[in-house]
Amino acid sequence: MATADERGGNHIGSVRGAFAIGNNNTVTNHEGAGTSAADPAQAELLRAVRALRGELAVVVESPQTLALRTELADTETEIADTGAAGPGRLARLRAALADAGAVVGLLASGAAVGQAVAALAGG
């Protein structure tokens, strides 16, 4: 809550949510959003990413699987935070899937992630 202080300015005691100071500002608050994707294709990607992350837990780690695990975690975080994985994220995930192709091909959820990425990235 803002109140006038003795110097003629404002004091902000505490804030919850989003706010703006000044003229012509726009504020968007995404608090509480981020538990799922609104777009069905993004939601499918999120499900497939989570499944593949679970399956990769039992795979012997290599540089390729470590990179894939990182991309999967980052993809899950991006979808949870923003509701969608952006084009750059999809490209990095696609590259990590290709690099770890031998392992991914053995996992059932690997094909699901690949298909979801292809659908969102346009092929």
mmCIF file with all atom_site columns, C-alpha atoms in Angstrom:
data_model
loop_
_atom_site.group_PDB
_atom_site.id
_atom_site.type_symbol
_atom_site.label_atom_id
_atom_site.label_alt_id
_atom_site.label_comp_id
_atom_site.label_asym_id
_atom_site.label_entity_id
_atom_site.label_seq_id
_atom_site.pdbx_PDB_ins_code
_atom_site.Cartn_x
_atom_site.Cartn_y
_atom_site.Cartn_z
_atom_site.occupancy
_atom_site.B_iso_or_equiv
_atom_site.pdbx_formal_charge
_atom_site.auth_seq_id
_atom_site.auth_comp_id
_atom_site.auth_asym_id
_atom_site.auth_atom_id
_atom_site.pdbx_PDB_model_num
ATOM 1   C CA . MET A 1 1   ? 0.000  0.000   0.000   1.00 0.00 ? 1   MET A CA 1
ATOM 2   C CA . ALA A 1 2   ? 1.501  3.356   -0.980  1.00 0.00 ? 2   ALA A CA 1
ATOM 3   C CA . THR A 1 3   ? 1.307  6.264   1.457   1.00 0.00 ? 3   THR A CA 1
ATOM 4   C CA . ALA A 1 4   ? 2.722  9.775   1.384   1.00 0.00 ? 4   ALA A CA 1
ATOM 5   C CA . ASP A 1 5   ? 5.807  10.136  3.564   1.00 0.00 ? 5   ASP A CA 1
ATOM 6   C CA . GLU A 1 6   ? 7.178  13.288  5.249   1.00 0.00 ? 6   GLU A CA 1
ATOM 7   C CA . ARG A 1 7   ? 9.322  14.201  2.228   1.00 0.00 ? 7   ARG A CA 1
ATOM 8   C CA . GLY A 1 8   ? 6.344  14.362  -0.094  1.00 0.00 ? 8   GLY A CA 1
ATOM 9   C CA . GLY A 1 9   ? 7.111  11.085  -1.873  1.00 0.00 ? 9   GLY A CA 1
ATOM 10  C CA . ASN A 1 10  ? 5.546  7.654   -1.655  1.00 0.00 ? 10  ASN A CA 1
ATOM 11  C CA . HIS A 1 11  ? 6.462  4.697   0.467   1.00 0.00 ? 11  HIS A CA 1
ATOM 12  C CA . ILE A 1 12  ? 5.579  1.183   -0.657  1.00 0.00 ? 12  ILE A CA 1
ATOM 13  C CA . GLY A 1 13  ? 5.278  -1.088  2.354   1.00 0.00 ? 13  GLY A CA 1
ATOM 14  C CA . SER A 1 14  ? 4.558  -4.398  0.669   1.00 0.00 ? 14  SER A CA 1
ATOM 15  C CA . VAL A 1 15  ? 3.372  -5.677  -2.663  1.00 0.00 ? 15  VAL A CA 1
ATOM 16  C CA . ARG A 1 16  ? 1.773  -8.916  -3.770  1.00 0.00 ? 16  ARG A CA 1
ATOM 17  C CA . GLY A 1 17  ? 1.121  -9.413  -7.461  1.00 0.00 ? 17  GLY A CA 1
ATOM 18  C CA . ALA A 1 18  ? 2.100  -6.968  -10.174 1.00 0.00 ? 18  ALA A CA 1
ATOM 19  C CA . PHE A 1 19  ? 2.076  -3.176  -10.177 1.00 0.00 ? 19  PHE A CA 1
ATOM 20  C CA . ALA A 1 20  ? 3.377  -0.285  -12.229 1.00 0.00 ? 20  ALA A CA 1
ATOM 21  C CA . ILE A 1 21  ? 4.502  3.215   -11.321 1.00 0.00 ? 21  ILE A CA 1
ATOM 22  C CA . GLY A 1 22  ? 4.176  6.090   -13.745 1.00 0.00 ? 22  GLY A CA 1
ATOM 23  C CA . ASN A 1 23  ? 1.961  6.980   -16.655 1.00 0.00 ? 23  ASN A CA 1
ATOM 24  C CA . ASN A 1 24  ? 0.969  4.714   -19.534 1.00 0.00 ? 24  ASN A CA 1
ATOM 25  C CA . ASN A 1 25  ? 2.262  1.480   -17.983 1.00 0.00 ? 25  ASN A CA 1
ATOM 26  C CA . THR A 1 26  ? 0.787  -1.937  -18.593 1.00 0.00 ? 26  THR A CA 1
ATOM 27  C CA . VAL A 1 27  ? 1.068  -4.774  -16.106 1.00 0.00 ? 27  VAL A CA 1
ATOM 28  C CA . THR A 1 28  ? 0.372  -8.427  -16.732 1.00 0.00 ? 28  THR A CA 1
ATOM 29  C CA . ASN A 1 29  ? 0.294  -10.746 -13.741 1.00 0.00 ? 29  ASN A CA 1
ATOM 30  C CA . HIS A 1 30  ? 0.747  -14.467 -14.372 1.00 0.00 ? 30  HIS A CA 1
ATOM 31  C CA . GLU A 1 31  ? 0.701  -15.453 -10.717 1.00 0.00 ? 31  GLU A CA 1
ATOM 32  C CA . GLY A 1 32  ? -0.762 -18.884 -10.229 1.00 0.00 ? 32  GLY A CA 1
ATOM 33  C CA . ALA A 1 33  ? -0.567 -19.606 -13.934 1.00 0.00 ? 33  ALA A CA 1
ATOM 34  C CA . GLY A 1 34  ? 1.994  -22.065 -15.037 1.00 0.00 ? 34  GLY A CA 1
ATOM 35  C CA . THR A 1 35  ? 0.733  -25.359 -13.737 1.00 0.00 ? 35  THR A CA 1
ATOM 36  C CA . SER A 1 36  ? -0.308 -26.452 -17.201 1.00 0.00 ? 36  SER A CA 1
ATOM 37  C CA . ALA A 1 37  ? -0.387 -25.414 -20.818 1.00 0.00 ? 37  ALA A CA 1
ATOM 38  C CA . ALA A 1 38  ? -3.589 -23.999 -22.291 1.00 0.00 ? 38  ALA A CA 1
ATOM 39  C CA . ASP A 1 39  ? -2.755 -25.157 -25.832 1.00 0.00 ? 39  ASP A CA 1
ATOM 40  C CA . PRO A 1 40  ? -3.531 -28.885 -26.236 1.00 0.00 ? 40  PRO A CA 1
ATOM 41  C CA . ALA A 1 41  ? -0.362 -29.405 -28.308 1.00 0.00 ? 41  ALA A CA 1
ATOM 42  C CA . GLN A 1 42  ? 1.760  -27.776 -25.594 1.00 0.00 ? 42  GLN A CA 1
ATOM 43  C CA . ALA A 1 43  ? -0.020 -29.850 -22.945 1.00 0.00 ? 43  ALA A CA 1
ATOM 44  C CA . GLU A 1 44  ? 0.791  -33.002 -24.919 1.00 0.00 ? 44  GLU A CA 1
ATOM 45  C CA . LEU A 1 45  ? 4.428  -31.952 -25.190 1.00 0.00 ? 45  LEU A CA 1
ATOM 46  C CA . LEU A 1 46  ? 4.516  -31.345 -21.438 1.00 0.00 ? 46  LEU A CA 1
ATOM 47  C CA . ARG A 1 47  ? 3.099  -34.822 -20.739 1.00 0.00 ? 47  ARG A CA 1
ATOM 48  C CA . ALA A 1 48  ? 5.589  -36.443 -23.117 1.00 0.00 ? 48  ALA A CA 1
ATOM 49  C CA . VAL A 1 49  ? 8.519  -34.465 -21.694 1.00 0.00 ? 49  VAL A CA 1
ATOM 50  C CA . ARG A 1 50  ? 7.652  -35.554 -18.166 1.00 0.00 ? 50  ARG A CA 1
ATOM 51  C CA . ALA A 1 51  ? 7.338  -39.180 -19.237 1.00 0.00 ? 51  ALA A CA 1
ATOM 52  C CA . LEU A 1 52  ? 10.677 -39.129 -21.065 1.00 0.00 ? 52  LEU A CA 1
ATOM 53  C CA . ARG A 1 53  ? 12.386 -37.500 -18.094 1.00 0.00 ? 53  ARG A CA 1
ATOM 54  C CA . GLY A 1 54  ? 11.116 -40.356 -15.945 1.00 0.00 ? 54  GLY A CA 1
ATOM 55  C CA . GLU A 1 55  ? 12.343 -42.996 -18.376 1.00 0.00 ? 55  GLU A CA 1
ATOM 56  C CA . LEU A 1 56  ? 15.757 -41.337 -18.736 1.00 0.00 ? 56  LEU A CA 1
ATOM 57  C CA . ALA A 1 57  ? 16.297 -41.707 -14.989 1.00 0.00 ? 57  ALA A CA 1
ATOM 58  C CA . VAL A 1 58  ? 17.201 -45.375 -15.511 1.00 0.00 ? 58  VAL A CA 1
ATOM 59  C CA . VAL A 1 59  ? 19.511 -44.830 -18.496 1.00 0.00 ? 59  VAL A CA 1
ATOM 60  C CA . VAL A 1 60  ? 23.290 -44.784 -18.101 1.00 0.00 ? 60  VAL A CA 1
ATOM 61  C CA . GLU A 1 61  ? 24.358 -41.173 -18.363 1.00 0.00 ? 61  GLU A CA 1
ATOM 62  C CA . SER A 1 62  ? 26.344 -39.951 -21.346 1.00 0.00 ? 62  SER A CA 1
ATOM 63  C CA . PRO A 1 63  ? 27.057 -36.404 -22.545 1.00 0.00 ? 63  PRO A CA 1
ATOM 64  C CA . GLN A 1 64  ? 24.128 -36.738 -24.966 1.00 0.00 ? 64  GLN A CA 1
ATOM 65  C CA . THR A 1 65  ? 21.633 -37.985 -22.374 1.00 0.00 ? 65  THR A CA 1
ATOM 66  C CA . LEU A 1 66  ? 22.801 -35.333 -19.892 1.00 0.00 ? 66  LEU A CA 1
ATOM 67  C CA . ALA A 1 67  ? 22.196 -32.623 -22.511 1.00 0.00 ? 67  ALA A CA 1
ATOM 68  C CA . LEU A 1 68  ? 18.785 -34.127 -23.273 1.00 0.00 ? 68  LEU A CA 1
ATOM 69  C CA . ARG A 1 69  ? 17.878 -34.248 -19.582 1.00 0.00 ? 69  ARG A CA 1
ATOM 70  C CA . THR A 1 70  ? 18.803 -30.583 -19.282 1.00 0.00 ? 70  THR A CA 1
ATOM 71  C CA . GLU A 1 71  ? 16.702 -29.613 -22.318 1.00 0.00 ? 71  GLU A CA 1
ATOM 72  C CA . LEU A 1 72  ? 13.757 -31.653 -21.067 1.00 0.00 ? 72  LEU A CA 1
ATOM 73  C CA . ALA A 1 73  ? 13.939 -29.967 -17.651 1.00 0.00 ? 73  ALA A CA 1
ATOM 74  C CA . ASP A 1 74  ? 14.220 -26.529 -19.248 1.00 0.00 ? 74  ASP A CA 1
ATOM 75  C CA . THR A 1 75  ? 11.300 -27.301 -21.568 1.00 0.00 ? 75  THR A CA 1
ATOM 76  C CA . GLU A 1 76  ? 9.136  -28.419 -18.663 1.00 0.00 ? 76  GLU A CA 1
ATOM 77  C CA . THR A 1 77  ? 10.009 -25.257 -16.737 1.00 0.00 ? 77  THR A CA 1
ATOM 78  C CA . GLU A 1 78  ? 9.290  -23.006 -19.720 1.00 0.00 ? 78  GLU A CA 1
ATOM 79  C CA . ILE A 1 79  ? 5.900  -24.572 -20.350 1.00 0.00 ? 79  ILE A CA 1
ATOM 80  C CA . ALA A 1 80  ? 5.032  -24.460 -16.649 1.00 0.00 ? 80  ALA A CA 1
ATOM 81  C CA . ASP A 1 81  ? 6.103  -20.802 -16.358 1.00 0.00 ? 81  ASP A CA 1
ATOM 82  C CA . THR A 1 82  ? 4.753  -19.395 -19.626 1.00 0.00 ? 82  THR A CA 1
ATOM 83  C CA . GLY A 1 83  ? 2.267  -21.977 -20.884 1.00 0.00 ? 83  GLY A CA 1
ATOM 84  C CA . ALA A 1 84  ? 4.296  -22.777 -23.996 1.00 0.00 ? 84  ALA A CA 1
ATOM 85  C CA . ALA A 1 85  ? 7.707  -23.809 -25.237 1.00 0.00 ? 85  ALA A CA 1
ATOM 86  C CA . GLY A 1 86  ? 8.959  -21.204 -27.680 1.00 0.00 ? 86  GLY A CA 1
ATOM 87  C CA . PRO A 1 87  ? 10.513 -21.877 -31.084 1.00 0.00 ? 87  PRO A CA 1
ATOM 88  C CA . GLY A 1 88  ? 14.073 -21.627 -29.754 1.00 0.00 ? 88  GLY A CA 1
ATOM 89  C CA . ARG A 1 89  ? 13.334 -24.107 -26.988 1.00 0.00 ? 89  ARG A CA 1
ATOM 90  C CA . LEU A 1 90  ? 11.718 -26.499 -29.459 1.00 0.00 ? 90  LEU A CA 1
ATOM 91  C CA . ALA A 1 91  ? 14.769 -26.290 -31.737 1.00 0.00 ? 91  ALA A CA 1
ATOM 92  C CA . ARG A 1 92  ? 17.145 -27.029 -28.852 1.00 0.00 ? 92  ARG A CA 1
ATOM 93  C CA . LEU A 1 93  ? 14.973 -29.918 -27.690 1.00 0.00 ? 93  LEU A CA 1
ATOM 94  C CA . ARG A 1 94  ? 14.824 -31.331 -31.210 1.00 0.00 ? 94  ARG A CA 1
ATOM 95  C CA . ALA A 1 95  ? 18.634 -31.156 -31.491 1.00 0.00 ? 95  ALA A CA 1
ATOM 96  C CA . ALA A 1 96  ? 19.080 -32.839 -28.096 1.00 0.00 ? 96  ALA A CA 1
ATOM 97  C CA . LEU A 1 97  ? 16.671 -35.601 -29.124 1.00 0.00 ? 97  LEU A CA 1
ATOM 98  C CA . ALA A 1 98  ? 18.634 -36.169 -32.322 1.00 0.00 ? 98  ALA A CA 1
ATOM 99  C CA . ASP A 1 99  ? 21.968 -36.200 -30.486 1.00 0.00 ? 99  ASP A CA 1
ATOM 100 C CA . ALA A 1 100 ? 20.681 -38.805 -28.011 1.00 0.00 ? 100 ALA A CA 1
ATOM 101 C CA . GLY A 1 101 ? 18.846 -40.671 -30.777 1.00 0.00 ? 101 GLY A CA 1
ATOM 102 C CA . ALA A 1 102 ? 20.184 -44.143 -30.012 1.00 0.00 ? 102 ALA A CA 1
ATOM 103 C CA . VAL A 1 103 ? 18.911 -44.007 -26.439 1.00 0.00 ? 103 VAL A CA 1
ATOM 104 C CA . VAL A 1 104 ? 15.731 -42.101 -27.207 1.00 0.00 ? 104 VAL A CA 1
ATOM 105 C CA . GLY A 1 105 ? 14.771 -44.665 -29.835 1.00 0.00 ? 105 GLY A CA 1
ATOM 106 C CA . LEU A 1 106 ? 14.692 -47.347 -27.161 1.00 0.00 ? 106 LEU A CA 1
ATOM 107 C CA . LEU A 1 107 ? 12.307 -45.428 -24.906 1.00 0.00 ? 107 LEU A CA 1
ATOM 108 C CA . ALA A 1 108 ? 8.592  -45.395 -25.567 1.00 0.00 ? 108 ALA A CA 1
ATOM 109 C CA . SER A 1 109 ? 8.168  -41.763 -24.568 1.00 0.00 ? 109 SER A CA 1
ATOM 110 C CA . GLY A 1 110 ? 11.018 -40.656 -26.825 1.00 0.00 ? 110 GLY A CA 1
ATOM 111 C CA . ALA A 1 111 ? 8.845  -41.015 -29.914 1.00 0.00 ? 111 ALA A CA 1
ATOM 112 C CA . ALA A 1 112 ? 6.032  -39.086 -28.221 1.00 0.00 ? 112 ALA A CA 1
ATOM 113 C CA . VAL A 1 113 ? 8.303  -36.137 -27.457 1.00 0.00 ? 113 VAL A CA 1
ATOM 114 C CA . GLY A 1 114 ? 9.668  -36.192 -31.005 1.00 0.00 ? 114 GLY A CA 1
ATOM 115 C CA . GLN A 1 115 ? 6.164  -36.178 -32.470 1.00 0.00 ? 115 GLN A CA 1
ATOM 116 C CA . ALA A 1 116 ? 4.994  -33.399 -30.166 1.00 0.00 ? 116 ALA A CA 1
ATOM 117 C CA . VAL A 1 117 ? 8.009  -31.246 -31.041 1.00 0.00 ? 117 VAL A CA 1
ATOM 118 C CA . ALA A 1 118 ? 7.501  -31.880 -34.759 1.00 0.00 ? 118 ALA A CA 1
ATOM 119 C CA . ALA A 1 119 ? 3.830  -30.895 -34.507 1.00 0.00 ? 119 ALA A CA 1
ATOM 120 C CA . LEU A 1 120 ? 4.653  -27.646 -32.710 1.00 0.00 ? 120 LEU A CA 1
ATOM 121 C CA . ALA A 1 121 ? 7.731  -26.768 -34.753 1.00 0.00 ? 121 ALA A CA 1
ATOM 122 C CA . GLY A 1 122 ? 6.043  -27.470 -38.058 1.00 0.00 ? 122 GLY A CA 1
ATOM 123 C CA . GLY A 1 123 ? 7.577  -30.725 -39.159 1.00 0.00 ? 123 GLY A CA 1
#
